[in-house]
Short mmCIF file of C-alpha atoms and ligand atoms in Angstrom, two decimals:
data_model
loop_
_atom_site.label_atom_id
_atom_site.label_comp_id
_atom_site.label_asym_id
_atom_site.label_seq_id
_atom_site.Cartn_x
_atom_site.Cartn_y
_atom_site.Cartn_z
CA UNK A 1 68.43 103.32 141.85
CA UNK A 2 68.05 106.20 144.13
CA UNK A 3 68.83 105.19 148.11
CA UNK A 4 67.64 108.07 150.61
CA UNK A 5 70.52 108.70 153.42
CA UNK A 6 69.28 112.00 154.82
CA UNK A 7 66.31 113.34 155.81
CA UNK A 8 66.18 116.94 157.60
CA UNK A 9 62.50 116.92 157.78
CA UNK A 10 60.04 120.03 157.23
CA UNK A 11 61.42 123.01 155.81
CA UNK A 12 60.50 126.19 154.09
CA UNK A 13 61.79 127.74 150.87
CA UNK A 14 65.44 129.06 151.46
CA UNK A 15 64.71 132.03 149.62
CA UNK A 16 61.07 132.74 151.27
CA UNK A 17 62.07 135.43 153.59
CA UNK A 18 59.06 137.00 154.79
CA UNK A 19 58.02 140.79 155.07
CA UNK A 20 56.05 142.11 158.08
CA UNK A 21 52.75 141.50 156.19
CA UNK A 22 53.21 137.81 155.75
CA UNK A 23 54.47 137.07 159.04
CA UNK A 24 51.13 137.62 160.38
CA UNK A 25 49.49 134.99 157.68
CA UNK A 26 52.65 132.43 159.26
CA UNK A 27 50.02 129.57 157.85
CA UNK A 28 50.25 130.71 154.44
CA UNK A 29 53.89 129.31 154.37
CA UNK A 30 55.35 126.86 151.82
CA UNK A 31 57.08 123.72 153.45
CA UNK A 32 57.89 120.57 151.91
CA UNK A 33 60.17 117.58 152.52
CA UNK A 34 64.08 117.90 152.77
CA UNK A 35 65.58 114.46 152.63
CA UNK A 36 68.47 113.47 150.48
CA UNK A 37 69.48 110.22 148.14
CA UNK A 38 72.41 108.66 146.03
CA UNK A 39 71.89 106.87 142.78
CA UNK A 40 73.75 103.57 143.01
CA UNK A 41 73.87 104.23 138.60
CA UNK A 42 75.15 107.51 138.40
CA UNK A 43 76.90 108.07 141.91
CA UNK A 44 74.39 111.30 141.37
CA UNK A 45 73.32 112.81 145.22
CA UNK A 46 70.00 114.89 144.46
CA UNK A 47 67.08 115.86 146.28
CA UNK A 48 64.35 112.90 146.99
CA UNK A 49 61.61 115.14 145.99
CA UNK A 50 62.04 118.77 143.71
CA UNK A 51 60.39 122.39 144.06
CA UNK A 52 58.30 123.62 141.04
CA UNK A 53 61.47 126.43 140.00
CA UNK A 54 58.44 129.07 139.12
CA UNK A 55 57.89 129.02 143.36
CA UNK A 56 61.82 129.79 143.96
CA UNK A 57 63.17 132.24 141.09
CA UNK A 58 60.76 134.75 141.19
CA UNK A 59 61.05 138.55 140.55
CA UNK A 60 61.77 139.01 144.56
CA UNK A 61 65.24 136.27 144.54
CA UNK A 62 66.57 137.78 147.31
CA UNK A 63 70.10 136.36 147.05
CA UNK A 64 72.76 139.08 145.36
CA UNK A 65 76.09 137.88 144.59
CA UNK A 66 77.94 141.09 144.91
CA UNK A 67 77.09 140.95 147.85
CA UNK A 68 80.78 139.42 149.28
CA UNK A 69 83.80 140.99 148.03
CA UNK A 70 85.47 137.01 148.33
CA UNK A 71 82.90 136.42 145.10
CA UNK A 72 83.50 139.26 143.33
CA UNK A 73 87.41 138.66 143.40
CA UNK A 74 86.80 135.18 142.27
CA UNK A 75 84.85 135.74 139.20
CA UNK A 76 86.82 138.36 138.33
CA UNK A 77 89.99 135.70 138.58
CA UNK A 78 88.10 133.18 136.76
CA UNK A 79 86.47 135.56 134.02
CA UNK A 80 90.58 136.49 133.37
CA UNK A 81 91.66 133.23 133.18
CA UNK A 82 89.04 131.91 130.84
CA UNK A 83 89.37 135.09 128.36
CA UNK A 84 93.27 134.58 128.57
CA UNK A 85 92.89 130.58 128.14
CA UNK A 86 89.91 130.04 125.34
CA UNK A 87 89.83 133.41 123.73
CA UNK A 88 85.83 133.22 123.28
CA UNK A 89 84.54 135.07 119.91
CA UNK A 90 81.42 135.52 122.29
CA UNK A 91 79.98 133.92 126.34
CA UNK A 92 77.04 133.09 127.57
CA UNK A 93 76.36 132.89 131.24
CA UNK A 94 73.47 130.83 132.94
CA UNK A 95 72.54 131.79 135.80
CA UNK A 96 73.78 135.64 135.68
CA UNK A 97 72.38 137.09 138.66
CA UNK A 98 73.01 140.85 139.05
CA UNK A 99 76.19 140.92 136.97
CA UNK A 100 78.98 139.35 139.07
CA UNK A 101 80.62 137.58 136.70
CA UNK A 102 79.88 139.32 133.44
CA UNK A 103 80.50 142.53 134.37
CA UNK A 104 84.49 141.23 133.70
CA UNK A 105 83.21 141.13 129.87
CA UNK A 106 82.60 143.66 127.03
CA UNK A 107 79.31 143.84 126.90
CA UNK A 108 79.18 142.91 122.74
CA UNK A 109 80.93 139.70 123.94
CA UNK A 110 78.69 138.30 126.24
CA UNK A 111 74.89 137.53 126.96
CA UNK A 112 73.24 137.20 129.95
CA UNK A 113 70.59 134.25 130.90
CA UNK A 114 68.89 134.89 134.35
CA UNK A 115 64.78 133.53 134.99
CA UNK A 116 64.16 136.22 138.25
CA UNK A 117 63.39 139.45 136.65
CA UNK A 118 64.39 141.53 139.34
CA UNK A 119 68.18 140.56 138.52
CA UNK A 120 67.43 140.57 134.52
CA UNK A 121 66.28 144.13 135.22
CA UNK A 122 70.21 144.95 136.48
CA UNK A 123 72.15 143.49 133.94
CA UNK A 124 69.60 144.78 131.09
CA UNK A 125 69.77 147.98 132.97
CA UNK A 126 73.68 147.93 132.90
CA UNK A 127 73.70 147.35 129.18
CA UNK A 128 74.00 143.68 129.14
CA UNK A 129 71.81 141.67 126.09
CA UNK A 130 70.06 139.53 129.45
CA UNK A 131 67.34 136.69 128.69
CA UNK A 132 65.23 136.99 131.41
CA UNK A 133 64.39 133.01 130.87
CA UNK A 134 64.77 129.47 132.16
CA UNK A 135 67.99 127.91 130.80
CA UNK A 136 66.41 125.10 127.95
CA UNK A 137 66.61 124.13 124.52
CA UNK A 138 63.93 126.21 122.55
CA UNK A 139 66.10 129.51 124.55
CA UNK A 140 69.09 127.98 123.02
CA UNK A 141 67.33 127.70 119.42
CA UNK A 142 66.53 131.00 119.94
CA UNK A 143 69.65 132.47 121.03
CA UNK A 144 71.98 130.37 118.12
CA UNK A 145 69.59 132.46 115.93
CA UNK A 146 70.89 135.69 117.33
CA UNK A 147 74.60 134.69 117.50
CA UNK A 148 74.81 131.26 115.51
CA UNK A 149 77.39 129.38 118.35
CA UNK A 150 79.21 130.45 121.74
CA UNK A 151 82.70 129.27 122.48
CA UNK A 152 82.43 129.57 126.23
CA UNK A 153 79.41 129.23 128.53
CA UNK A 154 79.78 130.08 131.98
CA UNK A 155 77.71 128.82 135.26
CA UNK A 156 78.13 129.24 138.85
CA UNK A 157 76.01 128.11 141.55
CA UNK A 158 73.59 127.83 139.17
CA UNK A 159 73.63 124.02 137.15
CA UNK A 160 72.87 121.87 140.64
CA UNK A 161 69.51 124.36 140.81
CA UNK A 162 68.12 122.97 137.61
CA UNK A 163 65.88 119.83 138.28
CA UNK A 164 66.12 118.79 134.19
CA UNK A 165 69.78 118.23 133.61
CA UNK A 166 69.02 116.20 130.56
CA UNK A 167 67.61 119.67 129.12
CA UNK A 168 69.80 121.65 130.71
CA UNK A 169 73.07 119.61 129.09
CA UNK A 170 71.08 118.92 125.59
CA UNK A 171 70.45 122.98 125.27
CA UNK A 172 74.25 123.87 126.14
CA UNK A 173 75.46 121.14 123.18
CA UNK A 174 72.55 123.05 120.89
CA UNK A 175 74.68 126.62 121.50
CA UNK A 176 77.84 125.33 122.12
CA UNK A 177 80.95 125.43 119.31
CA UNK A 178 82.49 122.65 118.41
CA UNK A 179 85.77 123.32 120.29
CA UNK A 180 83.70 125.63 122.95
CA UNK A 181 84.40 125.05 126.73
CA UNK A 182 81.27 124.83 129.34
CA UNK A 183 82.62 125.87 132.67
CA UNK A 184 80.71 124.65 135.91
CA UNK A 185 81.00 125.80 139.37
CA UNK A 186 78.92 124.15 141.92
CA UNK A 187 79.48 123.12 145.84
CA UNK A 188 81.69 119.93 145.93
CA UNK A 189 79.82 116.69 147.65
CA UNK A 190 83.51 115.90 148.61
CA UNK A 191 83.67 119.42 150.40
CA UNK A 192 80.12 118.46 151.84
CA UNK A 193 81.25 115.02 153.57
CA UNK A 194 84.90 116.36 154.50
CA UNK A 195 83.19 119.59 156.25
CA UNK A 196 79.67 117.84 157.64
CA UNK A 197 78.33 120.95 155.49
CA UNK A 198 74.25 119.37 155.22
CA UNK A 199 73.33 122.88 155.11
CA UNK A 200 74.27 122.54 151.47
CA UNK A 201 71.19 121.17 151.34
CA UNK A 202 67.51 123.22 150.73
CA UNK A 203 64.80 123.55 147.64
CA UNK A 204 67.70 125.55 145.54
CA UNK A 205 70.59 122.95 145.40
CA UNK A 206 68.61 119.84 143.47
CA UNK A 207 72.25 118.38 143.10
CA UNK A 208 75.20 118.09 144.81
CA UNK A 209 77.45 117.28 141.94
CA UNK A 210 80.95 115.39 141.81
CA UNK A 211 83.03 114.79 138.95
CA UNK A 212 82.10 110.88 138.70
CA UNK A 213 78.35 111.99 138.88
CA UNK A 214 78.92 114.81 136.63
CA UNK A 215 80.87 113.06 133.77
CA UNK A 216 77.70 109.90 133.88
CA UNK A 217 75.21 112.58 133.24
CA UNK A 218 76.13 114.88 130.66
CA UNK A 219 76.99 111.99 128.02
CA UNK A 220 73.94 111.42 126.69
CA UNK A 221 74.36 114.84 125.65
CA UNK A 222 77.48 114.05 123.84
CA UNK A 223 79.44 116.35 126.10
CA UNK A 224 82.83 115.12 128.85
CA UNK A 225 84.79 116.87 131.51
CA UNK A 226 88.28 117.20 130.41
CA UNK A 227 89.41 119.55 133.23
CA UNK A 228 88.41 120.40 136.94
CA UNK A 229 89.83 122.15 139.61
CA UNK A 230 88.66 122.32 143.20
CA UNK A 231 87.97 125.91 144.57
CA UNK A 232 87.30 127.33 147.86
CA UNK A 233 84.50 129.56 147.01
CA UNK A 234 80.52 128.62 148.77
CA UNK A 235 82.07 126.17 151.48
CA UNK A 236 83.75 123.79 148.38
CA UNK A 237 83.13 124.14 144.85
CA UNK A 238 84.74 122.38 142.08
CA UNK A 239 84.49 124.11 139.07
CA UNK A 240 84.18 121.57 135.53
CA UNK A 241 85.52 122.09 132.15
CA UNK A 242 83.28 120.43 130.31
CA UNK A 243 83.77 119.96 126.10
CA UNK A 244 81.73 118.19 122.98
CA UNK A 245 82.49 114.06 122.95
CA UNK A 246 84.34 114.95 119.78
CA UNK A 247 86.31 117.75 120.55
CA UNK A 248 90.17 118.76 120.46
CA UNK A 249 90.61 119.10 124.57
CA UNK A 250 92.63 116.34 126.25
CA UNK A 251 92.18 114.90 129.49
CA UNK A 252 94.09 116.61 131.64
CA UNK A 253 96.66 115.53 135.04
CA UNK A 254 94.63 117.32 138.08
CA UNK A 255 91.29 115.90 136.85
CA UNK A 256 92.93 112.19 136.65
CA UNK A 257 94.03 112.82 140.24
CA UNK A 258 90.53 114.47 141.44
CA UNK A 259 89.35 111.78 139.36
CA UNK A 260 91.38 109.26 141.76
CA UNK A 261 90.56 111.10 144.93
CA UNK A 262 87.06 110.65 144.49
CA UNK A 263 87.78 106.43 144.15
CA UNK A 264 89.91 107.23 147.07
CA UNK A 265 87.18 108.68 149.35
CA UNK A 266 84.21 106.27 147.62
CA UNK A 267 82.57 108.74 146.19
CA UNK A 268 80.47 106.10 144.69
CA UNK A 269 79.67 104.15 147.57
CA UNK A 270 76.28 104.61 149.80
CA UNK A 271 78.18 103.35 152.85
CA UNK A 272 79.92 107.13 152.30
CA UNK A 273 76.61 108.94 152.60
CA UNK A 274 75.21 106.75 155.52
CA UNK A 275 78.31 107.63 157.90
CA UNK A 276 77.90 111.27 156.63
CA UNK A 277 73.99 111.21 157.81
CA UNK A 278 75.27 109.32 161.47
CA UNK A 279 77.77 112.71 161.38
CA UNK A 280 75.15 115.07 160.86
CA UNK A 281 72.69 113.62 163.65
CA UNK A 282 75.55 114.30 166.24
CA UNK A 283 76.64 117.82 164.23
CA UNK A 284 72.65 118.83 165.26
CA UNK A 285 72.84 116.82 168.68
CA UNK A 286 76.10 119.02 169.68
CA UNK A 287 74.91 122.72 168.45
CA UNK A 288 71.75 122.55 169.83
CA UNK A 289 73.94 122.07 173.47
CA UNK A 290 76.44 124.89 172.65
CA UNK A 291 73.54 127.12 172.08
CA UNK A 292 71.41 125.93 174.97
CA UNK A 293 74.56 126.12 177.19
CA UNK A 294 75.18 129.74 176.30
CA UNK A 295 71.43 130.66 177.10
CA UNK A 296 72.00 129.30 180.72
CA UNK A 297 74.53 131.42 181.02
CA UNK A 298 72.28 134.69 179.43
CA UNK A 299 74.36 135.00 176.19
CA UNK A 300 73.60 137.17 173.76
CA UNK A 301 73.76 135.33 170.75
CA UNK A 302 72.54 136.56 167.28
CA UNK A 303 73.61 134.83 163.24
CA UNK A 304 75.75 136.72 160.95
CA UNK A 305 74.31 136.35 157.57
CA UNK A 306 71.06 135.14 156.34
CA UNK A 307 72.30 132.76 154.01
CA UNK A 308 70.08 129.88 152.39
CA UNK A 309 72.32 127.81 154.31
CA UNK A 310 71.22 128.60 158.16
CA UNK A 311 67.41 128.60 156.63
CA UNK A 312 68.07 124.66 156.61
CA UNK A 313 70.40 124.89 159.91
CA UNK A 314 68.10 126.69 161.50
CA UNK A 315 64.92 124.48 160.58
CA UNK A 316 66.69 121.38 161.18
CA UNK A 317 67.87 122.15 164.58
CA UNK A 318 64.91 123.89 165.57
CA UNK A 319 67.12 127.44 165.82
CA UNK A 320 64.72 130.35 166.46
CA UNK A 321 64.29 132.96 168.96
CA UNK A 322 64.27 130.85 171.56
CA UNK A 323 68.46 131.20 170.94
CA UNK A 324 69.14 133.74 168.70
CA UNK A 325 67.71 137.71 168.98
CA UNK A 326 68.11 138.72 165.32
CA UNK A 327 70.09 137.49 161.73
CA UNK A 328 72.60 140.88 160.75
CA UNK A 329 72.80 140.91 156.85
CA UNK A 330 74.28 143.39 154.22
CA UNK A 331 71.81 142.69 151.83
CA UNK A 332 69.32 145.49 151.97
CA UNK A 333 66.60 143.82 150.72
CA UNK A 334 66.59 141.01 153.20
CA UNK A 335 66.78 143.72 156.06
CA UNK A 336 63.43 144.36 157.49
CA UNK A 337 62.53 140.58 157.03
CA UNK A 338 62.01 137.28 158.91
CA UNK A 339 63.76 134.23 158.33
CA UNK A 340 62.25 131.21 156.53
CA UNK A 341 60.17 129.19 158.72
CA UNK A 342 61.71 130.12 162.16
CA UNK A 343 60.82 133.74 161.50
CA UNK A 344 64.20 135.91 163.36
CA UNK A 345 64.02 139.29 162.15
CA UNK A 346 66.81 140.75 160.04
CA UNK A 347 68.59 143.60 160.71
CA UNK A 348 71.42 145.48 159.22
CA UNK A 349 75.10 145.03 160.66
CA UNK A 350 74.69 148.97 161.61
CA UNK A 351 71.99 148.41 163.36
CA UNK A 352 72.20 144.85 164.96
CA UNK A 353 76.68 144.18 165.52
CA UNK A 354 77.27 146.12 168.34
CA UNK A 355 78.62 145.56 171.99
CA UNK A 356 75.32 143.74 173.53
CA UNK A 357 76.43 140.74 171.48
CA UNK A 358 78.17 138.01 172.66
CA UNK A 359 78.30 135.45 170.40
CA UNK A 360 77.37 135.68 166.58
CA UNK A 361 76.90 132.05 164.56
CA UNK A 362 78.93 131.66 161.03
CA UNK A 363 75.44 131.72 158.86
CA UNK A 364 77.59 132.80 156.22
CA UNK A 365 80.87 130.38 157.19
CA UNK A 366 81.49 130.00 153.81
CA UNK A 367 82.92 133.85 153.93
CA UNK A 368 85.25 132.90 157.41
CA UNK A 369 88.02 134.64 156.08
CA UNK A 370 86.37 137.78 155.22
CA UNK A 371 84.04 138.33 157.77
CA UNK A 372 86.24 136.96 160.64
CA UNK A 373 89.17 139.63 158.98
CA UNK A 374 86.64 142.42 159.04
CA UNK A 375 85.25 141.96 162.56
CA UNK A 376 88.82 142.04 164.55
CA UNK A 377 87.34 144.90 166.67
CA UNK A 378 84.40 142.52 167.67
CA UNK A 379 86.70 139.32 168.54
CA UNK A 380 89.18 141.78 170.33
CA UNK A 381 86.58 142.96 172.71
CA UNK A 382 86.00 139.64 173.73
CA UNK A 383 82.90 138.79 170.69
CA UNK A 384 82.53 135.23 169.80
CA UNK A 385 81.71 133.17 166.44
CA UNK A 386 80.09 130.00 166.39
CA UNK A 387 80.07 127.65 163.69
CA UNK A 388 78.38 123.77 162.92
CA UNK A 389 81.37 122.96 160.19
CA UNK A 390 83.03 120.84 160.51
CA UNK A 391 81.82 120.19 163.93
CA UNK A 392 79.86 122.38 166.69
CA UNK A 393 81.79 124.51 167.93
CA UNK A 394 83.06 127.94 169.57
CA UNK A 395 86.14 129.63 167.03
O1 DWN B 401 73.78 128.67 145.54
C1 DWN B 401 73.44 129.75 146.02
C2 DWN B 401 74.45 130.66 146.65
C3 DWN B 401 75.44 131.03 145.58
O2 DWN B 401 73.87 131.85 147.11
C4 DWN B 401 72.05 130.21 145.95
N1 DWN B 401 71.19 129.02 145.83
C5 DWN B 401 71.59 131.02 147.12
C6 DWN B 401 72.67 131.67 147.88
O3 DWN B 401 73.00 130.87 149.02
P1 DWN B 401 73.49 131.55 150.41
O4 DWN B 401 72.51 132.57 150.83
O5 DWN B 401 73.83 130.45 151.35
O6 DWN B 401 74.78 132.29 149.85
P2 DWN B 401 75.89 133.18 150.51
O7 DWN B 401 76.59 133.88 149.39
O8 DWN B 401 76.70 132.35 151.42
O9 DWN B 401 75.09 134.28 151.35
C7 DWN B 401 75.86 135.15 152.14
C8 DWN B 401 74.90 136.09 152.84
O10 DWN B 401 75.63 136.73 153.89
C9 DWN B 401 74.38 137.19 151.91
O11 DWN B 401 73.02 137.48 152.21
C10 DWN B 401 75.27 138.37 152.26
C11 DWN B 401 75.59 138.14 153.71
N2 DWN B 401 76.89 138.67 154.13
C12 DWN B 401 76.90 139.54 155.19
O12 DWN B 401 75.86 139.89 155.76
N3 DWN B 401 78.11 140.03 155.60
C13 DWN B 401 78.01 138.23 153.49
C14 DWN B 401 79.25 138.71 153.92
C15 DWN B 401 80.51 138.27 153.26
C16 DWN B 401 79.29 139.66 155.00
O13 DWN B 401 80.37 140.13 155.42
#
């Protein structure tokens, strides 16, 4: 049964960032209802209520993974290590976007699966054999009649999008070898209640997977997790090696002690989620005051990165321009925009970092490390970053 512990109220589409035109038809925006539940069966935390998918992956996704040079090291690591480990004949990604991850492939041994055409277009463009599709069974059928079976299938941020998991899980066993490897990444809901990180939460991330959840769902699909490893990549991930029922891969130590860390830190108990939603009523409690202190005292303060993330941080807290001037992003095809629902314009880092600001907020906080590395001139003149996770507060 399916308890609700979170509700963030109204929001718009993470991914609807709107040009100059629609800004002026601000009716005309999508919202819906953001709340959150755990099913008491399958320890499964999920969305209360989906998006249609045809509304969010569209031929303008705006979100570009090459974007952050953390991500483009990591599946480069990963793509290594899985080539080294299973030796696939041939991949298949789900979920390619513009070519992160199999651009670390020869292009004969690997296709591409990616529903927004605008990112089909790149890989195609690159050379890549891309279906620009939805990831289900009749593509599956129509792919094993292309290349018969795949040995590894590859998914990143991708598998916790995709409201059908039944489908999704029965059309990776229709492609998959008999001694093939699935790998998963997704954001961690043990990362989530550790960091206070609700911003994992919008239209996009259905799921919030963990390996108890994870290992319920896919066996009606004949498939088990024999491996996992946490990672650090999007705020948390663990990434899932995930096999047929009946094939040769053992069980192996570090998932029997994630495996035991989740029992640890009752993963499968709604008491968990309830104190997480207490935590996040404070988390929105405190950075509202941080930013309204700041304003007193005429800070400039602006957010660095317009990640689907803030879009929920933002909505939640009611964070507009009443705090912040502009959102700086690399992305050029978010620059010139307005964020979902509170409607900040978006400006390049050329344009928008410079001395005026005071204080930027950690939109992006999942890329600390990188973006706190690159800015050194910033902090050493005295520039601030604010973050929500794990708690409100000035680094
Ligand atoms: O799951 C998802 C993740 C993988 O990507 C998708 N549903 C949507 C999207 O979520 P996100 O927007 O929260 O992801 P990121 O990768 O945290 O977005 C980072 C944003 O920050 C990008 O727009 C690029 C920008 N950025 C920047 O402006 N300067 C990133 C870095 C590292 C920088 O230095």
């Amino acid at each position: 049964m399916k308890k609700k512990f979170l509700d963030l109220g109204t929001h718009p589409l993470a991914n609807a960032f709107l040009s100059k035109k629609e800004i002026k038809h601000p009716k005309r925006e999508y919202f819906y209802k953001l709340s959150v539940g755990f099913d008491t069966k399958s320890y499964l935390v999920s969305l209360m209520r989906t998006v249609n998918p045809k509304k969010q992956y569209t031929d303008k996704y705006a979100h570009r993974a090459s974007q952050s040079m953390t991500m483009k090291h990591s599946f480069k690591n990963i793509a290594n290590i899985l080539k080294k480990r299973f030796k696939p004949r041939i991949s298949l990604e789900i979920g390619s976007n513009d070519g992160v991850f199999i651009q670390n492939f020869k292009k004969k041994k690997i296709i591409a699966v990616e529903p927004c055409a605008n990112l089909a277009r790149i890989t195609k463009k690159r050379g890549f054999k891309t279906y620009a599709k939805f990831w289900t069974k009749m593509l599956a059928k129509r792919i094993s009649k292309f290349c018969k079976k795949v040995d590894l299938i590859f998914s990143a941020n991708t598998i916790s999008h995709i409201p059908d998991y039944k489908e999704t899980f029965d059309a990776i066993d229709i492609l998959l070898s008999n001694n093939g490897v699935l790998v998963v990444e997704d954001p961690y809901v043990g990362s989530v209640l550790k960091l206070n990180s609700y911003d994992q939460f919008y239209d996009e991330h259905v799921y919030v997977f963990s390996l108890m959840a994870i290992s319920n769902i896919i066996k009606s699909s004949g498939l088990r997790i024999f491996d996992a490893e946490e990672i650090s990549t999007h705020g948390g991930s663990m990434r899932y090696y995930i096999c047929k029922e009946q094939s040769k891969f053992k069980l192996t130590k570090r998932f029997n002690i994630l495996y035991k860390k989740e029992i640890k830190y009752e993963i499968d108990k709604f008491s968990t989620y309830n104190s997480f939603s207490k935590r996040i009523k404070k988390s929105k409690k405190d950075l509202v005051n941080l930013f309204k202190n700041l304003k007193r005292k005429n800070k400039k303060i602006i957010s660095y990165g317009a990640t689907y993330k803030s879009t929920t941080v933002f909505n939640y807290c009611n964070i507009g321009k009443n705090f912040l001037d502009y959102v700086i992003d690399t992305t050029p095809n978010k620059q010139g925009k307005f964020t979902p629902g509170k409607h900040v314009p978006i400006i390049s880092p050329e344009k928008g970092f410079n001395i005026t600001v005071d204080y930027a907020f950690l939109g992006a906080w999942n890329f600390k490390k990188e973006i706190m590395s690159k800015e050194k001139n910033f902090i050493k003149r005295g520039g601030k970053f604010i973050t929500h996770v794990p708690k409100a507060r000035i680094i």
